[in-house]
Structure formats: structure tokens, C-alpha cells
Coordinates of C-alpha atoms in Angstrom, one line a residue:
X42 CA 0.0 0.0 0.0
X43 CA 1.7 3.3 -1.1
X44 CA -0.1 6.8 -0.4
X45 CA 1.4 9.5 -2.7
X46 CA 2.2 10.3 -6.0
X47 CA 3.3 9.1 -9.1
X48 CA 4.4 11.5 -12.4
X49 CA 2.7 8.4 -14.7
X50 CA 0.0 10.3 -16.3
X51 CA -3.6 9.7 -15.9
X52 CA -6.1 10.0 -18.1
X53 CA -10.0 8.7 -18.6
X54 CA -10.3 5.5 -20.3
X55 CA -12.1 7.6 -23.2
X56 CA -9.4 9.0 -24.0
X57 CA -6.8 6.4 -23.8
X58 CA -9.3 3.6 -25.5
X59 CA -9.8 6.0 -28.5
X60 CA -5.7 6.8 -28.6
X61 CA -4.9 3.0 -28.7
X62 CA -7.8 1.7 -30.4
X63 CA -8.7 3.9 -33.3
X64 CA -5.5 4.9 -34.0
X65 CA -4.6 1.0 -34.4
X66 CA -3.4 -1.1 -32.2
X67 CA -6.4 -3.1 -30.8
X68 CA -7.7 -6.0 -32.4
X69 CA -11.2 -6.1 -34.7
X70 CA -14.3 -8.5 -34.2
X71 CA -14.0 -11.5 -36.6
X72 CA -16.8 -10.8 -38.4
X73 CA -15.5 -7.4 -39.4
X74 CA -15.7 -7.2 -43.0
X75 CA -13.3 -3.6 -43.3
X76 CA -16.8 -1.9 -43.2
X77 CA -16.5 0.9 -46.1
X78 CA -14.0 -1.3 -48.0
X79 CA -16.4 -4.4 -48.6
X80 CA -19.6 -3.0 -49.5
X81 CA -19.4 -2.1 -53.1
X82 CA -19.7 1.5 -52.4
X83 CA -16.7 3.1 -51.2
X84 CA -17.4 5.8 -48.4
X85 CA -14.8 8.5 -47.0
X86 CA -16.2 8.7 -43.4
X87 CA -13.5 6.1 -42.2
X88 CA -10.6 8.1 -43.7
X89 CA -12.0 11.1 -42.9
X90 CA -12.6 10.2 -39.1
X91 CA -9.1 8.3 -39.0
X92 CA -7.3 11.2 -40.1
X93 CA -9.3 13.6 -37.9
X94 CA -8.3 11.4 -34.6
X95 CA -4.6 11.1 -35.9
X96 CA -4.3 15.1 -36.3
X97 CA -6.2 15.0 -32.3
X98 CA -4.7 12.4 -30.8
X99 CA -0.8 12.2 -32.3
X100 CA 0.3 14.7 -30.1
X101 CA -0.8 13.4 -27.1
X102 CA 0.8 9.8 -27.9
X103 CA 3.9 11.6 -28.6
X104 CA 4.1 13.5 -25.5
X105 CA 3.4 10.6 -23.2
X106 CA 5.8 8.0 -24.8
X107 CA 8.6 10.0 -26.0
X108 CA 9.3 13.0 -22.9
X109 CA 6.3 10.9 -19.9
X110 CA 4.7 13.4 -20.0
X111 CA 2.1 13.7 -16.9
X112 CA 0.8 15.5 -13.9
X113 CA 0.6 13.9 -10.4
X114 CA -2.2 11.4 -9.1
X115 CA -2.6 10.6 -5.7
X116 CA -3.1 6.5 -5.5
X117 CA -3.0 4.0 -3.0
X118 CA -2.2 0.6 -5.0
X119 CA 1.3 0.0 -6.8
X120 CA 1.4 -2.0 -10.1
X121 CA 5.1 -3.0 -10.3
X122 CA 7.3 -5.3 -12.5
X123 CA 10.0 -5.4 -15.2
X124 CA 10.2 -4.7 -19.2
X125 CA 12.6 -6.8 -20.8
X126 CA 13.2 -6.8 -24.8
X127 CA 13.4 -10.4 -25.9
X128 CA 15.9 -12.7 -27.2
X129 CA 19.1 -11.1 -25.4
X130 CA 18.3 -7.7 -27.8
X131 CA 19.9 -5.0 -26.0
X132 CA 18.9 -1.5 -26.6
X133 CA 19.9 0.9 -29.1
X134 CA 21.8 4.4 -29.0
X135 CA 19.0 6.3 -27.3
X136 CA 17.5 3.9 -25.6
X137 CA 14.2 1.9 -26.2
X138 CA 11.4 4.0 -25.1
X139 CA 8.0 2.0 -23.5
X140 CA 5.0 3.6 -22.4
X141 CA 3.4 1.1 -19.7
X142 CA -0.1 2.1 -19.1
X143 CA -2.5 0.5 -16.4
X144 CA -6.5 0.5 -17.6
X145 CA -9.4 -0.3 -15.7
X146 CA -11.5 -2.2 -17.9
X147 CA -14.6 -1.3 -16.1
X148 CA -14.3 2.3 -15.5
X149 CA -12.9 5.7 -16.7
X150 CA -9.5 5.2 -14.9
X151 CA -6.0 5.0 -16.6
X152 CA -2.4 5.7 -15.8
X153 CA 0.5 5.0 -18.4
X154 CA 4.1 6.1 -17.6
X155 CA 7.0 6.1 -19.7
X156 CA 10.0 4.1 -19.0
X157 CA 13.8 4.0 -21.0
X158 CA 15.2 1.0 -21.3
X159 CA 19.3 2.2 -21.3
X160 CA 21.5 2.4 -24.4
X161 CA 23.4 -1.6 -24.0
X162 CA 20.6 -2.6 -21.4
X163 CA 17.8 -5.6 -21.8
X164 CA 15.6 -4.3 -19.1
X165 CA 14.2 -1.8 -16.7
X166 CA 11.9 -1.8 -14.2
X167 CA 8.8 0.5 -13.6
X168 CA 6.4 1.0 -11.0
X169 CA 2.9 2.7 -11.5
X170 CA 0.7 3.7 -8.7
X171 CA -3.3 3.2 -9.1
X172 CA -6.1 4.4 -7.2
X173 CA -7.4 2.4 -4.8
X174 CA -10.6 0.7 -6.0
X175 CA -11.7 -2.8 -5.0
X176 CA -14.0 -3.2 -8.2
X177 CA -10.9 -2.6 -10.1
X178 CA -9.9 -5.3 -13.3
X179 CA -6.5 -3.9 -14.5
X180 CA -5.4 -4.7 -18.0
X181 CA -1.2 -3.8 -18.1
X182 CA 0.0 -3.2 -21.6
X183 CA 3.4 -1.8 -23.5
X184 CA 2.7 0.8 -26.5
X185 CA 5.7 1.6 -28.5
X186 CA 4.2 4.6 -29.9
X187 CA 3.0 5.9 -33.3
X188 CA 6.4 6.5 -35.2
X189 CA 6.7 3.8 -38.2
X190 CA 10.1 2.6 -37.2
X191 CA 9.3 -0.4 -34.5
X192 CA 11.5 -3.2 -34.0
X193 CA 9.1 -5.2 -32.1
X194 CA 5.3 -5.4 -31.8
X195 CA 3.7 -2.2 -31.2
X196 CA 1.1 -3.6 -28.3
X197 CA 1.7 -6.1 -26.0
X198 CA -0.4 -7.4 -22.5
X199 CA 0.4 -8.5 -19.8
X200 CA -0.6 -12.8 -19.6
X201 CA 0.1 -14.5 -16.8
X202 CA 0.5 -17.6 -18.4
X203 CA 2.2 -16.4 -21.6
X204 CA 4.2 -13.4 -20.3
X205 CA 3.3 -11.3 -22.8
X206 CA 0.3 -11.6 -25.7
X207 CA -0.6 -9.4 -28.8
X208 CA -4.0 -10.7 -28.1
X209 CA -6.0 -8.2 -26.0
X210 CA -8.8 -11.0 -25.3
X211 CA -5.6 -13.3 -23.5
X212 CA -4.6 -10.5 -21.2
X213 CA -4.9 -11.0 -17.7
X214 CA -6.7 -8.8 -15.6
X215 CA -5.5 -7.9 -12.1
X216 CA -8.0 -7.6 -9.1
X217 CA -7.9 -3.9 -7.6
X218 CA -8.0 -3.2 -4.2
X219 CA -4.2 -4.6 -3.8
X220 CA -0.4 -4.3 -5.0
X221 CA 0.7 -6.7 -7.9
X222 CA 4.4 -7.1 -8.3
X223 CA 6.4 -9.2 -10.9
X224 CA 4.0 -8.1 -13.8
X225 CA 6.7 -8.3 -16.2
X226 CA 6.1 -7.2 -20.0
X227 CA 8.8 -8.7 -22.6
X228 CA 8.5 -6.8 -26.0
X229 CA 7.6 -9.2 -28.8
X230 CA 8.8 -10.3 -31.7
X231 CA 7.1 -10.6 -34.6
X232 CA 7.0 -10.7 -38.9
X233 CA 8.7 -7.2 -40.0
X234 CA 6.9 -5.4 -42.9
X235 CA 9.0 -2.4 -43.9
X236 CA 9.8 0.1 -47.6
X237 CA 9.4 3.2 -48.6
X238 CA 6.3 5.7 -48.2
X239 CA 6.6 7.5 -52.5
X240 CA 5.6 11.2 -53.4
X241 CA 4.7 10.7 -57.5
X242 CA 7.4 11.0 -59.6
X243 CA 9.4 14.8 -59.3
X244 CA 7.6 15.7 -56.2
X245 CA 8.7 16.8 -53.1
X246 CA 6.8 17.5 -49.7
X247 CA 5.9 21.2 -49.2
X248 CA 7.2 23.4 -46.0
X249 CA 5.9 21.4 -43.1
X250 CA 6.2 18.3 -44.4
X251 CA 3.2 15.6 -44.7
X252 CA 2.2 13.6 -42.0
X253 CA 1.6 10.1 -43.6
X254 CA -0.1 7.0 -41.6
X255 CA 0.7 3.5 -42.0
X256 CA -1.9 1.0 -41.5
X257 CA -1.1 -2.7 -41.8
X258 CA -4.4 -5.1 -40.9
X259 CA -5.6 -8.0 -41.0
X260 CA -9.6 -8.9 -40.9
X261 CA -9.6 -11.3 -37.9
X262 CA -6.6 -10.2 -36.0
X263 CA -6.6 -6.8 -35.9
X264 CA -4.5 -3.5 -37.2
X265 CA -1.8 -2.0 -36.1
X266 CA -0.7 2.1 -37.1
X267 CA 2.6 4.2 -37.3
X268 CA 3.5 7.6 -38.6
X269 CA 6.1 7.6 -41.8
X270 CA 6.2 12.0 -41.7
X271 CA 7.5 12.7 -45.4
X272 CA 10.0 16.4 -44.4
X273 CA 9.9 18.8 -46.2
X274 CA 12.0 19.1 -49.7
X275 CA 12.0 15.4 -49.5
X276 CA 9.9 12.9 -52.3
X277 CA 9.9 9.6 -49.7
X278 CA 10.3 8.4 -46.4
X279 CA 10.8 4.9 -44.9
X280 CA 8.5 2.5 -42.6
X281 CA 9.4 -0.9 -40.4
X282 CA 6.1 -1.8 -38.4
X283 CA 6.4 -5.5 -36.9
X284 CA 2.9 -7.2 -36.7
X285 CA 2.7 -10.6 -34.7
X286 CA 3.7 -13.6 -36.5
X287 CA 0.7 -15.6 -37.4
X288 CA 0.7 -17.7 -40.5
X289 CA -3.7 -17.5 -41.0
X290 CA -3.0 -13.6 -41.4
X291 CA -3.1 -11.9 -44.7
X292 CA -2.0 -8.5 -44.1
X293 CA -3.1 -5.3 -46.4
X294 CA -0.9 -2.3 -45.7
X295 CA -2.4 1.5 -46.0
X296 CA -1.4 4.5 -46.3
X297 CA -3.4 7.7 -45.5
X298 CA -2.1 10.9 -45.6
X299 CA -3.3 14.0 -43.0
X300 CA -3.6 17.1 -42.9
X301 CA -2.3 20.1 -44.7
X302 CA -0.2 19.9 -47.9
X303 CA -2.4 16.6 -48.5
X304 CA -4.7 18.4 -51.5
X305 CA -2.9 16.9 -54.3
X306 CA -3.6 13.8 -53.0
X307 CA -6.0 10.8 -52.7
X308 CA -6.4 10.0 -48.6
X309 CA -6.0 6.7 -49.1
X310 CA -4.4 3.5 -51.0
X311 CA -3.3 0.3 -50.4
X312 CA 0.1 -2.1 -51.6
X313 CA -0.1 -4.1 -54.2
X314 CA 2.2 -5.6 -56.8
X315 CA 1.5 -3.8 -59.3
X316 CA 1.5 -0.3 -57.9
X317 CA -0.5 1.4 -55.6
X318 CA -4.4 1.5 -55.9
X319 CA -7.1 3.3 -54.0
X320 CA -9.6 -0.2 -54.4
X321 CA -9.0 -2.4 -51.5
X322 CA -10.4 -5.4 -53.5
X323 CA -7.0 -4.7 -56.0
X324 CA -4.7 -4.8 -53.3
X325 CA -2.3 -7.8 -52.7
X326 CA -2.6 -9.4 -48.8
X327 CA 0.8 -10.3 -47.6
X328 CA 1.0 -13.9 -46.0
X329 CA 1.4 -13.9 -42.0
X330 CA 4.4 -15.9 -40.5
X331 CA 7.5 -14.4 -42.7
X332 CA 9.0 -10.5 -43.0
X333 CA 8.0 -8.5 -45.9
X334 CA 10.4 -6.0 -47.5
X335 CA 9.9 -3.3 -49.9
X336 CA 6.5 -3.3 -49.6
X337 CA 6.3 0.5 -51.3
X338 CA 3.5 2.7 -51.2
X339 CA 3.5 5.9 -53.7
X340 CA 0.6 8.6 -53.0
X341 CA -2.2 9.1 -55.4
X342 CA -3.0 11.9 -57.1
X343 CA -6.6 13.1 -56.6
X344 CA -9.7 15.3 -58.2
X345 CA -10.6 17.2 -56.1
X346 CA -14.7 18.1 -56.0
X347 CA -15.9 21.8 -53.8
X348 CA -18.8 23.7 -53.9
X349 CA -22.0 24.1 -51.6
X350 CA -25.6 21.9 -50.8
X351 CA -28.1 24.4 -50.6
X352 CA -31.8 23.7 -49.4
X353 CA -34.9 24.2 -50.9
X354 CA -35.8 28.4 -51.1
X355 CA -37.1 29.3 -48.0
X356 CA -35.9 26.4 -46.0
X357 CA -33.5 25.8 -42.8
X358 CA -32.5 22.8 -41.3
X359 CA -34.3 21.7 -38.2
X360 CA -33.0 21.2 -34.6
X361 CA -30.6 18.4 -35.0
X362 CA -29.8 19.1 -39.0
X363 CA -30.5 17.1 -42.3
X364 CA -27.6 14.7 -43.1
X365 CA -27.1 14.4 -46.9
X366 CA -24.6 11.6 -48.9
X367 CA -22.6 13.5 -51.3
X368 CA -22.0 10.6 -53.9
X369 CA -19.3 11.2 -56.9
X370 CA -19.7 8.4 -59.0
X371 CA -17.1 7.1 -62.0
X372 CA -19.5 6.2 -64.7
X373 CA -17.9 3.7 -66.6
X374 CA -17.5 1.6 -63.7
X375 CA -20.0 2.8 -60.9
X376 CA -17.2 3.0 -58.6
X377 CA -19.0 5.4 -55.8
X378 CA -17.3 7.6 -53.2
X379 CA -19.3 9.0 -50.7
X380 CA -19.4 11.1 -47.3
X381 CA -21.7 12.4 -45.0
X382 CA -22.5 16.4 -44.7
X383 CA -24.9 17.8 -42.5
X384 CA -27.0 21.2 -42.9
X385 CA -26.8 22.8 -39.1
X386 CA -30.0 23.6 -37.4
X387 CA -30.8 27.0 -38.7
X388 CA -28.7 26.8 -41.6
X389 CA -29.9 26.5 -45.1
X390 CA -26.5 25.0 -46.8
X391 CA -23.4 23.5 -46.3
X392 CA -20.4 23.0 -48.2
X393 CA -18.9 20.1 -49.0
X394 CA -15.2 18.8 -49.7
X395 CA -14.0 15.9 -50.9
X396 CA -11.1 14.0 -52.8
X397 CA -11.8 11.2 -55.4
X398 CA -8.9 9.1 -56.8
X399 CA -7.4 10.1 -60.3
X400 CA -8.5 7.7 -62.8
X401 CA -7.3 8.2 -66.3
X402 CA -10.7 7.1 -68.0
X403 CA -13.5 8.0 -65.2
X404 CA -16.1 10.5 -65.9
X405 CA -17.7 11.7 -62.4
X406 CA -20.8 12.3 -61.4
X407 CA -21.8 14.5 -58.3
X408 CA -24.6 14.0 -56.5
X409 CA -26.7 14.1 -53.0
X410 CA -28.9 11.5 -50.8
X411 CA -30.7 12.1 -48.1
X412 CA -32.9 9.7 -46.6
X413 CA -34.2 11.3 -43.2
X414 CA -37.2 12.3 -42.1
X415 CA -36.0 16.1 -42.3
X416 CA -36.3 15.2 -46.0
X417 CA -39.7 13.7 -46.5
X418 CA -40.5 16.9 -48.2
X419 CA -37.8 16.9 -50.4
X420 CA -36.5 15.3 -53.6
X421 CA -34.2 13.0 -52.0
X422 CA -31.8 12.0 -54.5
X423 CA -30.6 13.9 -57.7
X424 CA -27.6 15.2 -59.4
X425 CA -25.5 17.9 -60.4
X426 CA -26.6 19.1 -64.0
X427 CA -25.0 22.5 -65.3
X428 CA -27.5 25.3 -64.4
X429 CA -29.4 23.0 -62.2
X430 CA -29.8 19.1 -60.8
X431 CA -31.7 16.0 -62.5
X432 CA -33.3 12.9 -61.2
X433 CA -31.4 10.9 -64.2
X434 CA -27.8 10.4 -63.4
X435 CA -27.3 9.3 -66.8
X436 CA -28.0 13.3 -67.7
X437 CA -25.9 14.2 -65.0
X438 CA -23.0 16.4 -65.8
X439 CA -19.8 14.7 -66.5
X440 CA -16.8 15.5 -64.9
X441 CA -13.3 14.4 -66.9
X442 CA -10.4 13.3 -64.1
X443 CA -7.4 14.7 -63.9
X444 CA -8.6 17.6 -62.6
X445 CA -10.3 19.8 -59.7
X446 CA -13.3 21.2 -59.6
X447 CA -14.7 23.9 -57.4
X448 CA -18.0 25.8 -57.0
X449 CA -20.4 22.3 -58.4
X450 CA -23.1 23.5 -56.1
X451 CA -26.0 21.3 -55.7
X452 CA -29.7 22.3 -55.1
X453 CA -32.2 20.2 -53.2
X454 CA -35.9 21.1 -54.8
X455 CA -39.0 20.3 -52.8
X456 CA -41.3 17.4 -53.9
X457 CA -44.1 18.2 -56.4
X458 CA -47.6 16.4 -55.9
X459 CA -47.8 13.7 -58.0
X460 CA -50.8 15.1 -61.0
X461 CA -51.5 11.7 -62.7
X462 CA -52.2 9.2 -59.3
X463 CA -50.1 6.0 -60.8
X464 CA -52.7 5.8 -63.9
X465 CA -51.1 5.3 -67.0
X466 CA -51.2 9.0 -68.9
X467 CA -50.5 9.9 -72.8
X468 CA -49.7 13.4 -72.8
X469 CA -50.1 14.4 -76.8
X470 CA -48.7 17.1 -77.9
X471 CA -48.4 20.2 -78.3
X472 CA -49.7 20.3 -75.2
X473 CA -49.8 23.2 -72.6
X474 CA -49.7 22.9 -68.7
X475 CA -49.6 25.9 -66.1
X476 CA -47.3 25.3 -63.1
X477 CA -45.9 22.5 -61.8
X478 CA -46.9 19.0 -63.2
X479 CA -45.2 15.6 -62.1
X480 CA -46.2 12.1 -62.6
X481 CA -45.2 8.7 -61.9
X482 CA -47.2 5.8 -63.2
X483 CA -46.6 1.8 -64.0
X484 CA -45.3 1.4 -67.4
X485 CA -42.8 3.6 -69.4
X486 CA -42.1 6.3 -71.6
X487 CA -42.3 6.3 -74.9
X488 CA -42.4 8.9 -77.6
X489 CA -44.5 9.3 -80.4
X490 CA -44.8 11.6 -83.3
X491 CA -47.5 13.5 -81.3
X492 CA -47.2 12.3 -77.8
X493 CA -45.4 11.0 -74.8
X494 CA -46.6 8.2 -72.6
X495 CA -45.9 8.2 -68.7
X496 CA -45.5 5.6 -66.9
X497 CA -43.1 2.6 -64.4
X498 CA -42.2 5.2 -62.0
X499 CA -41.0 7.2 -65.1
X500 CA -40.2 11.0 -63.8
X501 CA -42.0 13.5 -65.8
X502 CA -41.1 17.7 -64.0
X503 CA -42.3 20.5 -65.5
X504 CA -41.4 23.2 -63.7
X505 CA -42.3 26.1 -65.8
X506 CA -45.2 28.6 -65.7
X507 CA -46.5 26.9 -69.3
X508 CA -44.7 24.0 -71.3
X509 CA -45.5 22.8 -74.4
X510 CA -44.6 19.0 -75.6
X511 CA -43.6 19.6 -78.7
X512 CA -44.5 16.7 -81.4
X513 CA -41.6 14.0 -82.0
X514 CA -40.1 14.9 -78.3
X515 CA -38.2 11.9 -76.9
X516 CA -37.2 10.6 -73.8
X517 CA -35.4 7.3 -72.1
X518 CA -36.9 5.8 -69.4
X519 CA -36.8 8.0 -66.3
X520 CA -36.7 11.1 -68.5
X521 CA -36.9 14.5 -66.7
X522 CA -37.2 17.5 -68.4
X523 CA -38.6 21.2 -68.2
X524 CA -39.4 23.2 -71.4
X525 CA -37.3 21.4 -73.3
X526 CA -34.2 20.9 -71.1
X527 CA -33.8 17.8 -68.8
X528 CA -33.6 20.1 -65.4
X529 CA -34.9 20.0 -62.0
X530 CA -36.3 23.6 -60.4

């Protein structure tokens, strides 16, 4: 029993959990399927939210492994025991820097403390202090930190039987309430994956350098994450993460890149043999149970789409806001990139941002979704056309790649009444109608010399104070149009 204080550094569970977990060291559920990367339709939230917790969270990682960093906490329990690096290693110039940390699997409390093992040395010993709680189940773990230049296994828990596990559901917990000593923690060993982190050909970083993350994973044992920075006035930097050695694995290796001087860029790709690619399903899975070398990664350029969703005239966003997908589709292959956006409460737009891979042959669409309830009144899914949107992506503007595009606004219209109740309707022309006419019905469209027949949930908007059809007008399946142009309002 010890009543003082320790310079580990505490921190809620919250916190620590979202450090070592979302930025990559914990392991996955089994039946994780990569989420966005599996489901046909690429989305950009993952990336986006990865990169946004890597820019908040870095720092703090940094702080605490490389200078133990911390503030005192006054504790009555002492967690004790050695860290040893394995195999007779013995540390480098420098030193091999450890952060220990101490979490409460049950509750909000955590304490981590860094800890040198000396230049020539195989060991050092550390002792953490805890508070006092009786309901206590303390996991102990090592954390090597985020920098992409590991020797051993970034994570390892403490196992009573084992010594040491990668496996987070192995660990053993130990009962609060009381001192623990000899919890020893021997850094593992593992398969090395390293190479070389590639700025396209001629390229060098700007001032500031980029900030590019590694992520190596496998779908049933987890992920683990390091930081290759790329300085500035260089074209490359190198990467050696060690991931456990387990022959089922087949590991894919990521790289995203953060934060500003990232524009040119697509977020994300993934290795594979022939060159890098932003489509998970193209990349090559390296077999667990060896080392991997030269496993390069060169960043992707990327088109980059701006511009602003705008409600309906008149309208706001309720309390809460009105989430919309921005979709921007390649064509040719219906590769779909998407991300949320939400209108704030009050608001009646929001811009939007995003970054689709370059793609020699892809002609993108741009696009919106919303399928809330703040959107019953609303078309809820159309697309950018110039001078205004359309129901029928195939009219959809096309956008060449290769390069960026700013100021593609897009304009959400409000429903109009359906004017023909589902009954097939032969509109012959020339025919006038005042104000708005829409109608959906059960068959098709078809044209004739001198009329047009609605129907099979066909789209038919006129929008105009007075249209006229004229004869031999003619339009696909789904056709939308307004005096003569194939527009929404």
C-alpha cells in the first residue's frame, strides 16, 4: 500500500481507448468485413474520421511515450514489475522507449508512464501507482508509440501464463483493491513489414512536411498504425512496423495521408504488386508468418470536388440538422465515393469537400442522398446538371479526371404532388400545362410523333409557368425534363 504520488499520467479511459484503439493497435471482431471497403460502395467517413483522430490524438501519444509526460495522481495501489526486450536484444543508441499504461476495464480510470530501457541494457523496471478501487480489473500493456520505425510489436499485454500476448482478449486482468508485483512485460517479436512511403514521380513534400499514416491489418486479427512523416523538400520516407507472427493472417498495408499539404492527393491507398491503388479489393494481402520487405506505397493523385448543398428556397435545417450523402460516382465503372454532410440547425447549406482518386478514364458524377425524415419533403436524390440538378444520373453532368473542380453546387428542390395518381397518362402534344406537373405511373415512356406516354415510376417535371410538348419529343426511361431541357427547379 503506497499513499502519494506518481508522475505516470492519468487519463479517462475515453481518451486512452480512443488513442490505442482507433488509431490502431487493438484488435477487430471476426466478423468485421473492413466496413467501407467491402460494400461495393466506397465511403470517405473512415478516412476522414481516422485522419481527424490522428491530427487530435498524435500529439498526445507523442508526449506521453517520447518525454512521460504527466501530472501527479494521488493513489494508493502500486502496479510494479520489469520490461525486458526479448531474445538477449539490447537497446539501441538512445535507448528503447516503452509507455506502460495501467486501464481499468470497467471504469474511466487509466495511468500510463514512460519508461527508458538504457542504451546496451535488456531491461528496466517500472512501478505505477493506481487508485485504490476494490472493483478494479486492471489490463497492463506496453505501447511503443505511433512512429513507423518499430522493431518489435507495437502492443503487447500482460498474460500471466504467456508473459506477454498481442492478443488483447488473453490478457490477464488484475484484481484492484491490492499491489501486484512481478507483472513483467517482454516486448515481442514478430513478422517485419517495412519500404518506402513514395511522393509521385518529381515531387517533393511542401514546408511542413506531410504527416503520412501506415496502416497494416488483417480482418480477424486486428491493425496495427505508425507515422512515416515525409520532411519537407523530400519525395519519400521509410516504414518498419512488426505485426505478430501468425501464418492464418493476410495483411493489407495503407497509407493515409493528414492534414495540410495533403490536397494533391488521394487519402487513401493500399500495396499491391503492381502499384499502388485506391480499391481495397486490387490490393495484394501479404502472407502472416515471414517478413515483408519493400512493400512501397506511392501517393495518389486526386480530383478534387468543392462547392455548396443548398436547401430548398425558403428552408432551414431543423434542430438536429439534415444529413445528406454526397456521392461522386465514376460512370464507366459505378465506382461510388461517398461522405456524409450535414446542414446545421438554422442553416440552409453546407459545403462540402471531398477528394476522389485520379482515374485516367473516369467520368464523375456529383450528386446528393438524403434519406431522413427532415427530408420527407424533399427530392431526395438527384444530381449535379449544369445550371441546375436531375433525377437521371445518366443526364448528370460529367466530370473528366485529372482535374479539380470547385464551386459544383448542388440544389435540393421540394417534392411536387404527383398530378396523374399511378394511372397510366398519354400526354399528346403540343400540349400546354400551367405550373408545376409531375407524374409517376406503371409502365414507361415512350415517344411518339405526337405524344409522350408516362408511366413505371417514369419521372415526368415540368417546372415552368407553361410547357409545351412539342411533337416528335423523346425521352429514355426515367426522363426529366422542363421546357425542353432535362432540369430539376
Amino acid at each position: 500500500m503506497n499513499i502519494g504520488t506518481t508522475h505516470g499520467t492519468f487519463a479517462s479511459r475515453s481518451i486512452l481507448s480512443d488513442i490505442f484503439s482507433d488509431l490502431g493497435v487493438f484488435q477487430q471482431p471476426a466478423n468485421n468485413t473492413f466496413g467501407p471497403e467491402m460494400n461495393g460502395v466506397r465511403t470517405l467517413r473512415g478516412d476522414w474520421q481516422l485522419t481527424r483522430r490522428m491530427r487530435a490524438y498524435s500529439g498526445v501519444l507523442l508526449a506521453l511515450v517520447l518525454f512521460g509526460a504527466g501530472f501527479p495522481v494521488y493513489a494508493d495501489n502500486v502496479i510494479s514489475g520489469t520490461v525486458f526486450l526479448p531474445g538477449g536484444d539490447v537497446a539501441q543508441t538512445g535507448g528503447q522507449r516503452v509507455l506502460v499504461y495501467v486501464n481499468d476495464t470497467g471504469s474511466d480510470q487509466s495511468v500510463g508512464k514512460s519508461v527508458v530501457i538504457p542504451q546496451g541494457n535488456s531491461s528496466q523496471s517500472y512501478s505505477i501507482n493506481v487508485p485504490a478501487n476494490g472493483a478494479a480489473q486492471w489490463e497492463v500493456a506496453y505501447d511503443l508509440g505511433l512512429l513507423a520505425n518499430q522493431s518489435y510489436v507495437r502492443v503487447g499485454y500482460y498474460a500471466a501464463a504467456a508473459g506477454t500476448t498481442w492478443d488483447k482478449s488473453a490478457a490477464t486482468l488484475l484484481a484492484g483493491g491490492a499491489d501486484h508485483g512481478g507483472i513483467d512485460l517482454a516486448l515481442l517479436n514478430g513478422d517485419r513489414i517495412s519500404g518506402n512511403v513514395l511522393l509521385p514521380s518529381g515531387e517533393v513534400a511542401p514546408a511542413g512536411g506531410l504527416s503520412i499514416g501506415i496502416t497494416i491489418r488483417d480482418s480477424v486479427h486486428g491493425f496495427y498504425f505508425g507515422v512515416a512523416p515525409i520532411a519537407a523538400g523530400a519525395s519519400s520516407a521509410t516504414y518498419k512496423m512488426v505485426v505478430p507472427s501468425l501464418g492464418a493472417a493476410n495483411w493489407s498495408v495503407k497509407y493515409s495521408c493528414s492534414g495540410s499539404g495533403c490536397e494533391p492527393y488521394y487519402l487513401t491507398g493500399y500495396y499491391a504488386a503492381s502499384g499502388t491503388t485506391w480499391n481495397f479489393l486490387d490490393a495484394t494481402l501479404l502472407p502472416g508468418g515471414s517478413d515483408h520487405d519493400d512493400v512501397d506505397l506511392t501517393l495518389l493523385h486526386g480530383d478534387h470536388f468543392s462547392g455548396r448543398l443548398f436547401l430548398p428556397a425558403g428552408e432551414v435545417a431543423p434542430a438536429g440538422g439534415t444529413r445528406f450523402d454526397v456521392s461522386i460516382t465514376n460512370t464507366h465503372t459505378n465506382d461510388r465515393f461517398q461522405r456524409i454532410f450535414t446542414v446545421l440547425a438554422g442553416d440552409a447549406f453546407v459545403s462540402y469537400d471531398m477528394v476522389v482518386p485520379y482515374i485516367p478514364t473516369a467520368e464523375w458524377t456529383v450528386g446528393y442522398l438524403c434519406n431522413s425524415a427532415a427530408c420527407q419533403s424533399y427530392v431526395q436524390k438527384a444530381y449535379y446538371l449544369d445550371g441546375g440538378m436531375t433525377l437521371d444520373e445518366s443526364l448528370a453532368t460529367l466530370f473528366s479526371s485529372g482535374a479539380d473542380y470547385d464551386q459544383v453546387d448542388l440544389q435540393v428542390a421540394l417534392n411536387i404532388p404527383d398530378s396523374c395518381g399511378q394511372a397510366d397518362e398519354t400526354l399528346s402534344g403540343p400540349v400546354t400545362y400551367s405550373g408545376d406537373y409531375f407524374c409517376s405511373a406503371e409502365n414507361s415512356i415512350t415517344a411518339g410523333q405526337n405524344s409522350v406516354v408516362v408511366g413505371n415510376g417514369a419521372y415526368v417535371v415540368y417546372a415552368a409557368p407553361s410547357i409545351s410538348l412539342v411533337p416528335g419529343f423523346s425521352v429514355a426511361d426515367h426522363g426529366v425534363f422542363r421546357a425542353g431541357k432535362d432540369l430539376l427547379p
